[in-house]
Amino acid sequence: MGLEINTLAIIPLMTKMHHPRAAESATKYFLTQATASALILFSTTINAWMTGEWTIMNMTNQIPTVILTLALAIKLGVAPFHLWLPDVLQGLNMLTGLILSTWQKLAPMALMMLTSHQLNTNLLIAMALMSTIIGGWGGLNQTQMRKIMAYSSIAHLGWMILVISFAPNLALLNLLIYLVLTSSMFLMLMTLNSTNTNKLSISWLKTPTLAASMMVTLMALGGLPPTSGFLPKWLILQEMTKQHLGALSALMAMSALLSLFFYIRLSYTISMTSPPNISNSSLTWRKKKNLTYVIPILITMSAAMMPITPTLLLLN
């Protein structure tokens, strides 16, 4: 019931633009989420039929466990159930896209963490590897920022569900860093009013500080040190090698390079396609005395440039 309330509450936000694409996005989202909720109910019903127990915390049979794993993967948008996420996100405005990419991931991820000890580990590993590869490969050819953020979300979810069976605290750390970085990225895109890479290329003329902060955020999303995005990838790869999954760790590290490529391409678009000087024309944004861009800058700098050593001390 909570999942359905969560789904139905965002439908009016999706359709407030009164555009056919927004209606299409809301329809796709509703059908996908309703199917996943029905599968969760179906898995609990099968478990109750087999064991006489309605709780999902103590599933002992393989069939309801696999169905629950697939249902939560559909809700999150993990590959191979990812096709709805880029299309839905493309039809929304930036604020609703921010909610869909961050807040709407919390409920299914919480369920996945609660049941992580009994989910099908091999299935999770296969879906995680597919998600990182498809999330990196799908974003290479995109020019729309919302689709790029959707494929970025798919790739990050792959890293989370990879380690959730072995170390749920690492998955939680990855989720928190993903939420902060994605929120700051969407806030900056809203401030710059950039929906594609062409509009992003003139962002340096509008607010140079915000454009520089966006480059730092993109590097953090790609997982480059010393940004905070490097920390979860490093710890997850370390945990995978402890579990004697060296080949899988190598594949995950190489698939992260695909995502890093289009993040670097966006940084190149921001920094090197227009001269780094402020425009002399008196445009409307130059006359407004608002400081709305300060908030995303502060969030970005605090999130992306978080020193790694204090975090490691906290983890220890």
PDB file of C-alpha atoms in Angstrom:
ATOM      1  CA  MET A   1       0.000   0.000   0.000  1.00  0.00           C
ATOM      2  CA  GLY A   2       2.857   2.365   0.798  1.00  0.00           C
ATOM      3  CA  LEU A   3       4.488   1.680  -2.564  1.00  0.00           C
ATOM      4  CA  GLU A   4       1.213   2.356  -4.381  1.00  0.00           C
ATOM      5  CA  ILE A   5       0.651   5.628  -2.487  1.00  0.00           C
ATOM      6  CA  ASN A   6       4.208   6.602  -3.412  1.00  0.00           C
ATOM      7  CA  THR A   7       3.510   5.830  -7.086  1.00  0.00           C
ATOM      8  CA  LEU A   8       0.128   7.571  -7.291  1.00  0.00           C
ATOM      9  CA  ALA A   9       1.354  10.689  -5.471  1.00  0.00           C
ATOM     10  CA  ILE A  10       3.909  11.548  -8.178  1.00  0.00           C
ATOM     11  CA  ILE A  11       1.484  11.101 -11.113  1.00  0.00           C
ATOM     12  CA  PRO A  12      -0.022  14.643 -10.760  1.00  0.00           C
ATOM     13  CA  LEU A  13       3.510  16.097 -10.663  1.00  0.00           C
ATOM     14  CA  MET A  14       4.301  14.251 -13.891  1.00  0.00           C
ATOM     15  CA  THR A  15       1.199  15.431 -15.739  1.00  0.00           C
ATOM     16  CA  LYS A  16       1.247  19.083 -14.608  1.00  0.00           C
ATOM     17  CA  MET A  17       2.960  20.193 -17.854  1.00  0.00           C
ATOM     18  CA  HIS A  18      -0.156  19.304 -19.938  1.00  0.00           C
ATOM     19  CA  HIS A  19       1.956  17.867 -22.717  1.00  0.00           C
ATOM     20  CA  PRO A  20       1.420  14.565 -24.570  1.00  0.00           C
ATOM     21  CA  ARG A  21       4.947  13.449 -23.660  1.00  0.00           C
ATOM     22  CA  ALA A  22       4.244  14.086 -19.958  1.00  0.00           C
ATOM     23  CA  ALA A  23       1.046  12.036 -20.166  1.00  0.00           C
ATOM     24  CA  GLU A  24       2.962   9.252 -21.898  1.00  0.00           C
ATOM     25  CA  SER A  25       5.638   9.315 -19.182  1.00  0.00           C
ATOM     26  CA  ALA A  26       3.040   9.165 -16.411  1.00  0.00           C
ATOM     27  CA  THR A  27       1.267   6.236 -18.104  1.00  0.00           C
ATOM     28  CA  LYS A  28       4.506   4.289 -18.574  1.00  0.00           C
ATOM     29  CA  TYR A  29       5.574   4.956 -15.007  1.00  0.00           C
ATOM     30  CA  PHE A  30       2.212   3.929 -13.541  1.00  0.00           C
ATOM     31  CA  LEU A  31       2.011   0.681 -15.517  1.00  0.00           C
ATOM     32  CA  THR A  32       5.591  -0.294 -14.661  1.00  0.00           C
ATOM     33  CA  GLN A  33       5.278   0.458 -10.954  1.00  0.00           C
ATOM     34  CA  ALA A  34       1.871  -1.217 -10.679  1.00  0.00           C
ATOM     35  CA  THR A  35       3.289  -4.349 -12.320  1.00  0.00           C
ATOM     36  CA  ALA A  36       6.206  -4.395  -9.871  1.00  0.00           C
ATOM     37  CA  SER A  37       3.890  -3.916  -6.869  1.00  0.00           C
ATOM     38  CA  ALA A  38       1.695  -6.753  -8.116  1.00  0.00           C
ATOM     39  CA  LEU A  39       4.777  -8.974  -8.414  1.00  0.00           C
ATOM     40  CA  ILE A  40       5.786  -8.150  -4.818  1.00  0.00           C
ATOM     41  CA  LEU A  41       2.292  -9.123  -3.641  1.00  0.00           C
ATOM     42  CA  PHE A  42       2.457 -12.247  -5.795  1.00  0.00           C
ATOM     43  CA  SER A  43       5.788 -13.304  -4.267  1.00  0.00           C
ATOM     44  CA  THR A  44       4.463 -12.824  -0.715  1.00  0.00           C
ATOM     45  CA  THR A  45       1.321 -14.804  -1.617  1.00  0.00           C
ATOM     46  CA  ILE A  46       3.386 -17.702  -2.963  1.00  0.00           C
ATOM     47  CA  ASN A  47       5.571 -17.568   0.154  1.00  0.00           C
ATOM     48  CA  ALA A  48       2.481 -17.636   2.389  1.00  0.00           C
ATOM     49  CA  TRP A  49       1.085 -20.545   0.392  1.00  0.00           C
ATOM     50  CA  MET A  50       4.309 -22.527   0.783  1.00  0.00           C
ATOM     51  CA  THR A  51       5.314 -21.645   4.346  1.00  0.00           C
ATOM     52  CA  GLY A  52       2.167 -20.243   5.993  1.00  0.00           C
ATOM     53  CA  GLU A  53       3.965 -16.964   6.800  1.00  0.00           C
ATOM     54  CA  TRP A  54       3.142 -13.556   5.301  1.00  0.00           C
ATOM     55  CA  THR A  55       6.348 -11.710   6.213  1.00  0.00           C
ATOM     56  CA  ILE A  56       8.929 -11.129   3.479  1.00  0.00           C
ATOM     57  CA  MET A  57      11.846 -11.188   5.919  1.00  0.00           C
ATOM     58  CA  ASN A  58      12.011 -14.987   6.197  1.00  0.00           C
ATOM     59  CA  MET A  59      11.498 -16.332   2.694  1.00  0.00           C
ATOM     60  CA  THR A  60      13.022 -19.803   2.447  1.00  0.00           C
ATOM     61  CA  ASN A  61      11.809 -20.939  -0.962  1.00  0.00           C
ATOM     62  CA  GLN A  62      13.628 -20.002  -4.172  1.00  0.00           C
ATOM     63  CA  ILE A  63      10.592 -19.059  -6.301  1.00  0.00           C
ATOM     64  CA  PRO A  64       9.181 -16.175  -4.179  1.00  0.00           C
ATOM     65  CA  THR A  65      12.728 -14.912  -3.566  1.00  0.00           C
ATOM     66  CA  VAL A  66      13.461 -14.669  -7.304  1.00  0.00           C
ATOM     67  CA  ILE A  67      10.108 -12.985  -7.981  1.00  0.00           C
ATOM     68  CA  LEU A  68      10.759 -10.444  -5.196  1.00  0.00           C
ATOM     69  CA  THR A  69      14.234  -9.721  -6.602  1.00  0.00           C
ATOM     70  CA  LEU A  70      12.814  -9.118 -10.087  1.00  0.00           C
ATOM     71  CA  ALA A  71       9.974  -6.936  -8.746  1.00  0.00           C
ATOM     72  CA  LEU A  72      12.361  -4.658  -6.839  1.00  0.00           C
ATOM     73  CA  ALA A  73      14.629  -4.481  -9.899  1.00  0.00           C
ATOM     74  CA  ILE A  74      11.655  -3.338 -12.017  1.00  0.00           C
ATOM     75  CA  LYS A  75      10.772  -0.684  -9.434  1.00  0.00           C
ATOM     76  CA  LEU A  76      14.317   0.681  -9.348  1.00  0.00           C
ATOM     77  CA  GLY A  77      14.906   0.555 -13.108  1.00  0.00           C
ATOM     78  CA  VAL A  78      17.774  -1.928 -12.998  1.00  0.00           C
ATOM     79  CA  ALA A  79      18.787  -3.604 -16.280  1.00  0.00           C
ATOM     80  CA  PRO A  80      17.292  -5.546 -18.051  1.00  0.00           C
ATOM     81  CA  PHE A  81      14.155  -3.772 -16.718  1.00  0.00           C
ATOM     82  CA  HIS A  82      15.550  -0.308 -17.386  1.00  0.00           C
ATOM     83  CA  LEU A  83      13.776   0.662 -20.617  1.00  0.00           C
ATOM     84  CA  TRP A  84      11.059   2.687 -18.919  1.00  0.00           C
ATOM     85  CA  LEU A  85      13.425   5.005 -17.002  1.00  0.00           C
ATOM     86  CA  PRO A  86      15.013   7.104 -19.820  1.00  0.00           C
ATOM     87  CA  ASP A  87      11.690   7.550 -21.608  1.00  0.00           C
ATOM     88  CA  VAL A  88       9.822   8.525 -18.445  1.00  0.00           C
ATOM     89  CA  LEU A  89      12.534  10.949 -17.296  1.00  0.00           C
ATOM     90  CA  GLN A  90      12.724  12.612 -20.729  1.00  0.00           C
ATOM     91  CA  GLY A  91       9.035  13.553 -20.585  1.00  0.00           C
ATOM     92  CA  LEU A  92       9.267  15.339 -17.225  1.00  0.00           C
ATOM     93  CA  ASN A  93      10.477  18.732 -16.106  1.00  0.00           C
ATOM     94  CA  MET A  94      13.678  19.001 -14.085  1.00  0.00           C
ATOM     95  CA  LEU A  95      12.069  19.182 -10.637  1.00  0.00           C
ATOM     96  CA  THR A  96       9.936  16.080 -11.149  1.00  0.00           C
ATOM     97  CA  GLY A  97      12.945  14.349 -12.712  1.00  0.00           C
ATOM     98  CA  LEU A  98      14.913  15.171  -9.565  1.00  0.00           C
ATOM     99  CA  ILE A  99      12.202  13.580  -7.400  1.00  0.00           C
ATOM    100  CA  LEU A 100      12.013  10.518  -9.647  1.00  0.00           C
ATOM    101  CA  SER A 101      15.795  10.032  -9.648  1.00  0.00           C
ATOM    102  CA  THR A 102      16.281  10.452  -5.900  1.00  0.00           C
ATOM    103  CA  TRP A 103      13.233  10.217  -3.621  1.00  0.00           C
ATOM    104  CA  GLN A 104      11.427   7.500  -5.584  1.00  0.00           C
ATOM    105  CA  LYS A 105      14.455   5.183  -5.230  1.00  0.00           C
ATOM    106  CA  LEU A 106      14.304   5.167  -1.430  1.00  0.00           C
ATOM    107  CA  ALA A 107      11.324   2.852  -0.838  1.00  0.00           C
ATOM    108  CA  PRO A 108      12.367  -0.026  -3.145  1.00  0.00           C
ATOM    109  CA  MET A 109      16.005   0.318  -2.050  1.00  0.00           C
ATOM    110  CA  ALA A 110      14.921   0.116   1.601  1.00  0.00           C
ATOM    111  CA  LEU A 111      12.982  -3.076   0.824  1.00  0.00           C
ATOM    112  CA  MET A 112      16.003  -4.475  -0.981  1.00  0.00           C
ATOM    113  CA  MET A 113      18.250  -3.743   2.002  1.00  0.00           C
ATOM    114  CA  LEU A 114      15.761  -5.330   4.412  1.00  0.00           C
ATOM    115  CA  THR A 115      15.642  -8.534   2.375  1.00  0.00           C
ATOM    116  CA  SER A 116      19.255  -8.464   1.150  1.00  0.00           C
ATOM    117  CA  HIS A 117      20.224 -11.577   3.116  1.00  0.00           C
ATOM    118  CA  GLN A 118      17.762 -13.758   1.197  1.00  0.00           C
ATOM    119  CA  LEU A 119      17.713 -12.289  -2.329  1.00  0.00           C
ATOM    120  CA  ASN A 120      19.168 -14.330  -5.178  1.00  0.00           C
ATOM    121  CA  THR A 121      22.844 -13.294  -5.196  1.00  0.00           C
ATOM    122  CA  ASN A 122      23.690 -14.663  -8.651  1.00  0.00           C
ATOM    123  CA  LEU A 123      20.717 -12.852 -10.164  1.00  0.00           C
ATOM    124  CA  LEU A 124      21.713  -9.598  -8.449  1.00  0.00           C
ATOM    125  CA  ILE A 125      25.301  -9.882  -9.701  1.00  0.00           C
ATOM    126  CA  ALA A 126      24.131 -10.540 -13.288  1.00  0.00           C
ATOM    127  CA  MET A 127      21.733  -7.574 -13.206  1.00  0.00           C
ATOM    128  CA  ALA A 128      24.417  -5.341 -11.630  1.00  0.00           C
ATOM    129  CA  LEU A 129      26.913  -6.098 -14.396  1.00  0.00           C
ATOM    130  CA  MET A 130      24.258  -5.530 -17.081  1.00  0.00           C
ATOM    131  CA  SER A 131      23.239  -2.240 -15.445  1.00  0.00           C
ATOM    132  CA  THR A 132      26.749  -0.793 -15.355  1.00  0.00           C
ATOM    133  CA  ILE A 133      27.434  -1.795 -18.963  1.00  0.00           C
ATOM    134  CA  ILE A 134      24.045  -0.630 -20.317  1.00  0.00           C
ATOM    135  CA  GLY A 135      24.118   2.538 -18.183  1.00  0.00           C
ATOM    136  CA  GLY A 136      27.511   3.448 -19.622  1.00  0.00           C
ATOM    137  CA  TRP A 137      26.805   2.363 -23.171  1.00  0.00           C
ATOM    138  CA  GLY A 138      23.364   3.961 -23.345  1.00  0.00           C
ATOM    139  CA  GLY A 139      24.622   7.362 -22.250  1.00  0.00           C
ATOM    140  CA  LEU A 140      27.389   7.568 -24.851  1.00  0.00           C
ATOM    141  CA  ASN A 141      25.129   8.628 -27.704  1.00  0.00           C
ATOM    142  CA  GLN A 142      22.789  10.970 -25.824  1.00  0.00           C
ATOM    143  CA  THR A 143      22.513  14.736 -26.116  1.00  0.00           C
ATOM    144  CA  GLN A 144      19.528  15.221 -23.774  1.00  0.00           C
ATOM    145  CA  MET A 145      20.607  15.826 -20.190  1.00  0.00           C
ATOM    146  CA  ARG A 146      17.635  14.012 -18.669  1.00  0.00           C
ATOM    147  CA  LYS A 147      18.397  10.840 -20.598  1.00  0.00           C
ATOM    148  CA  ILE A 148      22.063  11.108 -19.628  1.00  0.00           C
ATOM    149  CA  MET A 149      21.036  11.371 -15.965  1.00  0.00           C
ATOM    150  CA  ALA A 150      18.706   8.383 -16.411  1.00  0.00           C
ATOM    151  CA  TYR A 151      21.514   6.187 -17.754  1.00  0.00           C
ATOM    152  CA  SER A 152      23.772   7.520 -14.996  1.00  0.00           C
ATOM    153  CA  SER A 153      21.151   6.388 -12.484  1.00  0.00           C
ATOM    154  CA  ILE A 154      21.030   2.913 -14.057  1.00  0.00           C
ATOM    155  CA  ALA A 155      24.815   2.574 -13.817  1.00  0.00           C
ATOM    156  CA  HIS A 156      24.909   3.718 -10.177  1.00  0.00           C
ATOM    157  CA  LEU A 157      22.098   1.329  -9.245  1.00  0.00           C
ATOM    158  CA  GLY A 158      24.199  -1.472 -10.723  1.00  0.00           C
ATOM    159  CA  TRP A 159      26.998  -0.701  -8.255  1.00  0.00           C
ATOM    160  CA  MET A 160      24.513  -0.637  -5.372  1.00  0.00           C
ATOM    161  CA  ILE A 161      22.838  -3.958  -6.043  1.00  0.00           C
ATOM    162  CA  LEU A 162      26.207  -5.603  -6.745  1.00  0.00           C
ATOM    163  CA  VAL A 163      27.360  -5.228  -3.153  1.00  0.00           C
ATOM    164  CA  ILE A 164      24.005  -5.289  -1.355  1.00  0.00           C
ATOM    165  CA  SER A 165      24.179  -9.039  -0.661  1.00  0.00           C
ATOM    166  CA  PHE A 166      27.729  -8.865   0.720  1.00  0.00           C
ATOM    167  CA  ALA A 167      27.862  -5.493   2.528  1.00  0.00           C
ATOM    168  CA  PRO A 168      24.559  -3.546   2.762  1.00  0.00           C
ATOM    169  CA  ASN A 169      26.351  -0.681   4.538  1.00  0.00           C
ATOM    170  CA  LEU A 170      28.444  -0.065   1.392  1.00  0.00           C
ATOM    171  CA  ALA A 171      25.273  -0.020  -0.707  1.00  0.00           C
ATOM    172  CA  LEU A 172      23.823   2.543   1.705  1.00  0.00           C
ATOM    173  CA  LEU A 173      26.973   4.689   1.442  1.00  0.00           C
ATOM    174  CA  ASN A 174      26.788   4.516  -2.354  1.00  0.00           C
ATOM    175  CA  LEU A 175      23.092   5.450  -2.260  1.00  0.00           C
ATOM    176  CA  LEU A 176      23.694   8.489  -0.033  1.00  0.00           C
ATOM    177  CA  ILE A 177      26.529   9.811  -2.199  1.00  0.00           C
ATOM    178  CA  TYR A 178      24.457   9.158  -5.351  1.00  0.00           C
ATOM    179  CA  LEU A 179      21.497  11.083  -3.885  1.00  0.00           C
ATOM    180  CA  VAL A 180      23.602  14.137  -2.998  1.00  0.00           C
ATOM    181  CA  LEU A 181      25.470  14.244  -6.329  1.00  0.00           C
ATOM    182  CA  THR A 182      22.349  13.684  -8.438  1.00  0.00           C
ATOM    183  CA  SER A 183      20.420  16.308  -6.473  1.00  0.00           C
ATOM    184  CA  SER A 184      23.167  18.895  -6.965  1.00  0.00           C
ATOM    185  CA  MET A 185      23.377  18.038 -10.680  1.00  0.00           C
ATOM    186  CA  PHE A 186      19.634  18.487 -11.228  1.00  0.00           C
ATOM    187  CA  LEU A 187      19.627  21.726  -9.193  1.00  0.00           C
ATOM    188  CA  MET A 188      22.400  23.132 -11.368  1.00  0.00           C
ATOM    189  CA  LEU A 189      20.608  22.092 -14.563  1.00  0.00           C
ATOM    190  CA  MET A 190      17.460  23.800 -13.260  1.00  0.00           C
ATOM    191  CA  THR A 191      19.423  26.958 -12.448  1.00  0.00           C
ATOM    192  CA  LEU A 192      21.103  27.054 -15.867  1.00  0.00           C
ATOM    193  CA  ASN A 193      17.879  25.995 -17.631  1.00  0.00           C
ATOM    194  CA  SER A 194      19.882  23.452 -19.637  1.00  0.00           C
ATOM    195  CA  THR A 195      18.057  20.440 -21.024  1.00  0.00           C
ATOM    196  CA  ASN A 196      20.599  19.398 -23.662  1.00  0.00           C
ATOM    197  CA  THR A 197      24.318  19.662 -24.323  1.00  0.00           C
ATOM    198  CA  ASN A 198      23.962  22.658 -26.655  1.00  0.00           C
ATOM    199  CA  LYS A 199      22.425  24.774 -23.895  1.00  0.00           C
ATOM    200  CA  LEU A 200      25.027  23.442 -21.490  1.00  0.00           C
ATOM    201  CA  SER A 201      27.851  24.727 -23.687  1.00  0.00           C
ATOM    202  CA  ILE A 202      26.920  28.379 -23.055  1.00  0.00           C
ATOM    203  CA  SER A 203      26.587  27.925 -19.283  1.00  0.00           C
ATOM    204  CA  TRP A 204      30.075  29.373 -18.738  1.00  0.00           C
ATOM    205  CA  LEU A 205      28.846  32.739 -20.041  1.00  0.00           C
ATOM    206  CA  LYS A 206      25.947  32.746 -17.564  1.00  0.00           C
ATOM    207  CA  THR A 207      27.529  31.685 -14.284  1.00  0.00           C
ATOM    208  CA  PRO A 208      31.206  30.707 -14.456  1.00  0.00           C
ATOM    209  CA  THR A 209      31.315  29.503 -10.832  1.00  0.00           C
ATOM    210  CA  LEU A 210      28.334  27.222 -11.322  1.00  0.00           C
ATOM    211  CA  ALA A 211      29.833  25.801 -14.518  1.00  0.00           C
ATOM    212  CA  ALA A 212      33.077  25.000 -12.704  1.00  0.00           C
ATOM    213  CA  SER A 213      31.089  23.364  -9.890  1.00  0.00           C
ATOM    214  CA  MET A 214      29.202  21.278 -12.426  1.00  0.00           C
ATOM    215  CA  MET A 215      32.490  19.967 -13.800  1.00  0.00           C
ATOM    216  CA  VAL A 216      33.486  18.859 -10.294  1.00  0.00           C
ATOM    217  CA  THR A 217      30.103  17.138  -9.859  1.00  0.00           C
ATOM    218  CA  LEU A 218      30.482  15.329 -13.171  1.00  0.00           C
ATOM    219  CA  MET A 219      33.913  14.061 -12.144  1.00  0.00           C
ATOM    220  CA  ALA A 220      32.426  12.875  -8.845  1.00  0.00           C
ATOM    221  CA  LEU A 221      29.628  11.037 -10.667  1.00  0.00           C
ATOM    222  CA  GLY A 222      32.264   9.403 -12.837  1.00  0.00           C
ATOM    223  CA  GLY A 223      34.178   8.258  -9.775  1.00  0.00           C
ATOM    224  CA  LEU A 224      37.473  10.113 -10.151  1.00  0.00           C
ATOM    225  CA  PRO A 225      39.625  10.678  -7.044  1.00  0.00           C
ATOM    226  CA  PRO A 226      39.782  12.756  -4.850  1.00  0.00           C
ATOM    227  CA  THR A 227      36.030  13.323  -5.163  1.00  0.00           C
ATOM    228  CA  SER A 228      33.554  11.458  -2.996  1.00  0.00           C
ATOM    229  CA  GLY A 229      32.246   9.469  -5.984  1.00  0.00           C
ATOM    230  CA  PHE A 230      35.499   7.498  -6.005  1.00  0.00           C
ATOM    231  CA  LEU A 231      35.027   6.241  -2.440  1.00  0.00           C
ATOM    232  CA  PRO A 232      32.095   3.798  -2.896  1.00  0.00           C
ATOM    233  CA  LYS A 233      33.544   2.342  -6.102  1.00  0.00           C
ATOM    234  CA  TRP A 234      36.876   1.742  -4.401  1.00  0.00           C
ATOM    235  CA  LEU A 235      35.306   0.097  -1.348  1.00  0.00           C
ATOM    236  CA  ILE A 236      32.935  -2.020  -3.463  1.00  0.00           C
ATOM    237  CA  LEU A 237      35.777  -3.301  -5.642  1.00  0.00           C
ATOM    238  CA  GLN A 238      37.764  -4.061  -2.489  1.00  0.00           C
ATOM    239  CA  GLU A 239      34.816  -6.029  -1.069  1.00  0.00           C
ATOM    240  CA  MET A 240      34.375  -7.941  -4.332  1.00  0.00           C
ATOM    241  CA  THR A 241      38.028  -8.982  -4.345  1.00  0.00           C
ATOM    242  CA  LYS A 242      37.635 -10.167  -0.742  1.00  0.00           C
ATOM    243  CA  GLN A 243      34.790 -12.380  -1.971  1.00  0.00           C
ATOM    244  CA  HIS A 244      37.181 -13.865  -4.603  1.00  0.00           C
ATOM    245  CA  LEU A 245      35.315 -12.231  -7.509  1.00  0.00           C
ATOM    246  CA  GLY A 246      38.337 -10.774  -9.284  1.00  0.00           C
ATOM    247  CA  ALA A 247      37.050 -11.172 -12.846  1.00  0.00           C
ATOM    248  CA  LEU A 248      33.759  -9.513 -11.924  1.00  0.00           C
ATOM    249  CA  SER A 249      35.623  -6.637 -10.262  1.00  0.00           C
ATOM    250  CA  ALA A 250      37.689  -6.103 -13.431  1.00  0.00           C
ATOM    251  CA  LEU A 251      34.542  -6.052 -15.598  1.00  0.00           C
ATOM    252  CA  MET A 252      32.812  -3.584 -13.272  1.00  0.00           C
ATOM    253  CA  ALA A 253      35.865  -1.297 -13.249  1.00  0.00           C
ATOM    254  CA  MET A 254      36.056  -1.340 -17.056  1.00  0.00           C
ATOM    255  CA  SER A 255      32.324  -0.695 -17.412  1.00  0.00           C
ATOM    256  CA  ALA A 256      32.736   2.377 -15.186  1.00  0.00           C
ATOM    257  CA  LEU A 257      35.011   3.807 -17.887  1.00  0.00           C
ATOM    258  CA  LEU A 258      32.022   3.950 -20.265  1.00  0.00           C
ATOM    259  CA  SER A 259      30.138   6.207 -17.855  1.00  0.00           C
ATOM    260  CA  LEU A 260      33.274   8.251 -17.204  1.00  0.00           C
ATOM    261  CA  PHE A 261      33.616   8.933 -20.932  1.00  0.00           C
ATOM    262  CA  PHE A 262      30.314  10.770 -21.293  1.00  0.00           C
ATOM    263  CA  TYR A 263      30.867  12.647 -18.020  1.00  0.00           C
ATOM    264  CA  ILE A 264      34.200  13.870 -19.393  1.00  0.00           C
ATOM    265  CA  ARG A 265      32.491  14.707 -22.680  1.00  0.00           C
ATOM    266  CA  LEU A 266      30.005  16.891 -20.792  1.00  0.00           C
ATOM    267  CA  SER A 267      32.874  18.578 -18.939  1.00  0.00           C
ATOM    268  CA  TYR A 268      34.524  19.240 -22.286  1.00  0.00           C
ATOM    269  CA  THR A 269      31.262  20.727 -23.592  1.00  0.00           C
ATOM    270  CA  ILE A 270      31.035  23.055 -20.611  1.00  0.00           C
ATOM    271  CA  SER A 271      34.648  24.206 -20.500  1.00  0.00           C
ATOM    272  CA  MET A 272      36.157  24.075 -23.983  1.00  0.00           C
ATOM    273  CA  THR A 273      33.441  24.931 -26.502  1.00  0.00           C
ATOM    274  CA  SER A 274      33.113  28.578 -25.493  1.00  0.00           C
ATOM    275  CA  PRO A 275      35.698  31.097 -24.299  1.00  0.00           C
ATOM    276  CA  PRO A 276      35.904  31.393 -20.492  1.00  0.00           C
ATOM    277  CA  ASN A 277      34.900  35.025 -20.270  1.00  0.00           C
ATOM    278  CA  ILE A 278      31.723  36.722 -19.138  1.00  0.00           C
ATOM    279  CA  SER A 279      29.443  38.030 -21.868  1.00  0.00           C
ATOM    280  CA  ASN A 280      29.222  41.808 -22.337  1.00  0.00           C
ATOM    281  CA  SER A 281      25.580  41.760 -23.433  1.00  0.00           C
ATOM    282  CA  SER A 282      23.034  42.968 -20.882  1.00  0.00           C
ATOM    283  CA  LEU A 283      20.685  39.981 -20.848  1.00  0.00           C
ATOM    284  CA  THR A 284      17.779  39.448 -18.462  1.00  0.00           C
ATOM    285  CA  TRP A 285      19.676  37.073 -16.189  1.00  0.00           C
ATOM    286  CA  ARG A 286      22.417  39.673 -15.773  1.00  0.00           C
ATOM    287  CA  LYS A 287      19.912  42.240 -14.476  1.00  0.00           C
ATOM    288  CA  LYS A 288      18.294  39.950 -11.915  1.00  0.00           C
ATOM    289  CA  LYS A 289      19.807  40.090  -8.469  1.00  0.00           C
ATOM    290  CA  ASN A 290      19.042  36.564  -7.337  1.00  0.00           C
ATOM    291  CA  LEU A 291      21.441  34.159  -5.727  1.00  0.00           C
ATOM    292  CA  THR A 292      19.602  30.917  -6.485  1.00  0.00           C
ATOM    293  CA  TYR A 293      22.736  29.446  -8.010  1.00  0.00           C
ATOM    294  CA  VAL A 294      24.613  29.704  -4.696  1.00  0.00           C
ATOM    295  CA  ILE A 295      22.722  26.749  -3.159  1.00  0.00           C
ATOM    296  CA  PRO A 296      23.700  24.196  -5.846  1.00  0.00           C
ATOM    297  CA  ILE A 297      27.305  25.442  -5.702  1.00  0.00           C
ATOM    298  CA  LEU A 298      27.468  24.906  -1.932  1.00  0.00           C
ATOM    299  CA  ILE A 299      25.886  21.448  -2.206  1.00  0.00           C
ATOM    300  CA  THR A 300      28.244  20.500  -5.019  1.00  0.00           C
ATOM    301  CA  MET A 301      31.444  21.619  -3.350  1.00  0.00           C
ATOM    302  CA  SER A 302      30.544  19.990  -0.046  1.00  0.00           C
ATOM    303  CA  ALA A 303      29.504  16.742  -1.728  1.00  0.00           C
ATOM    304  CA  ALA A 304      32.010  16.288  -4.500  1.00  0.00           C
ATOM    305  CA  MET A 305      35.122  17.511  -2.707  1.00  0.00           C
ATOM    306  CA  MET A 306      34.500  15.597   0.502  1.00  0.00           C
ATOM    307  CA  PRO A 307      37.901  14.364   1.735  1.00  0.00           C
ATOM    308  CA  ILE A 308      38.228  10.607   1.613  1.00  0.00           C
ATOM    309  CA  THR A 309      40.260  10.137   4.820  1.00  0.00           C
ATOM    310  CA  PRO A 310      37.569  11.263   7.344  1.00  0.00           C
ATOM    311  CA  THR A 311      35.023   9.028   5.636  1.00  0.00           C
ATOM    312  CA  LEU A 312      37.353   6.054   5.873  1.00  0.00           C
ATOM    313  CA  LEU A 313      37.881   6.781   9.551  1.00  0.00           C
ATOM    314  CA  LEU A 314      34.119   6.833  10.075  1.00  0.00           C
ATOM    315  CA  LEU A 315      33.756   3.536   8.249  1.00  0.00           C
ATOM    316  CA  ASN A 316      36.498   1.940  10.335  1.00  0.00           C
TER     317      ASN A 316
END
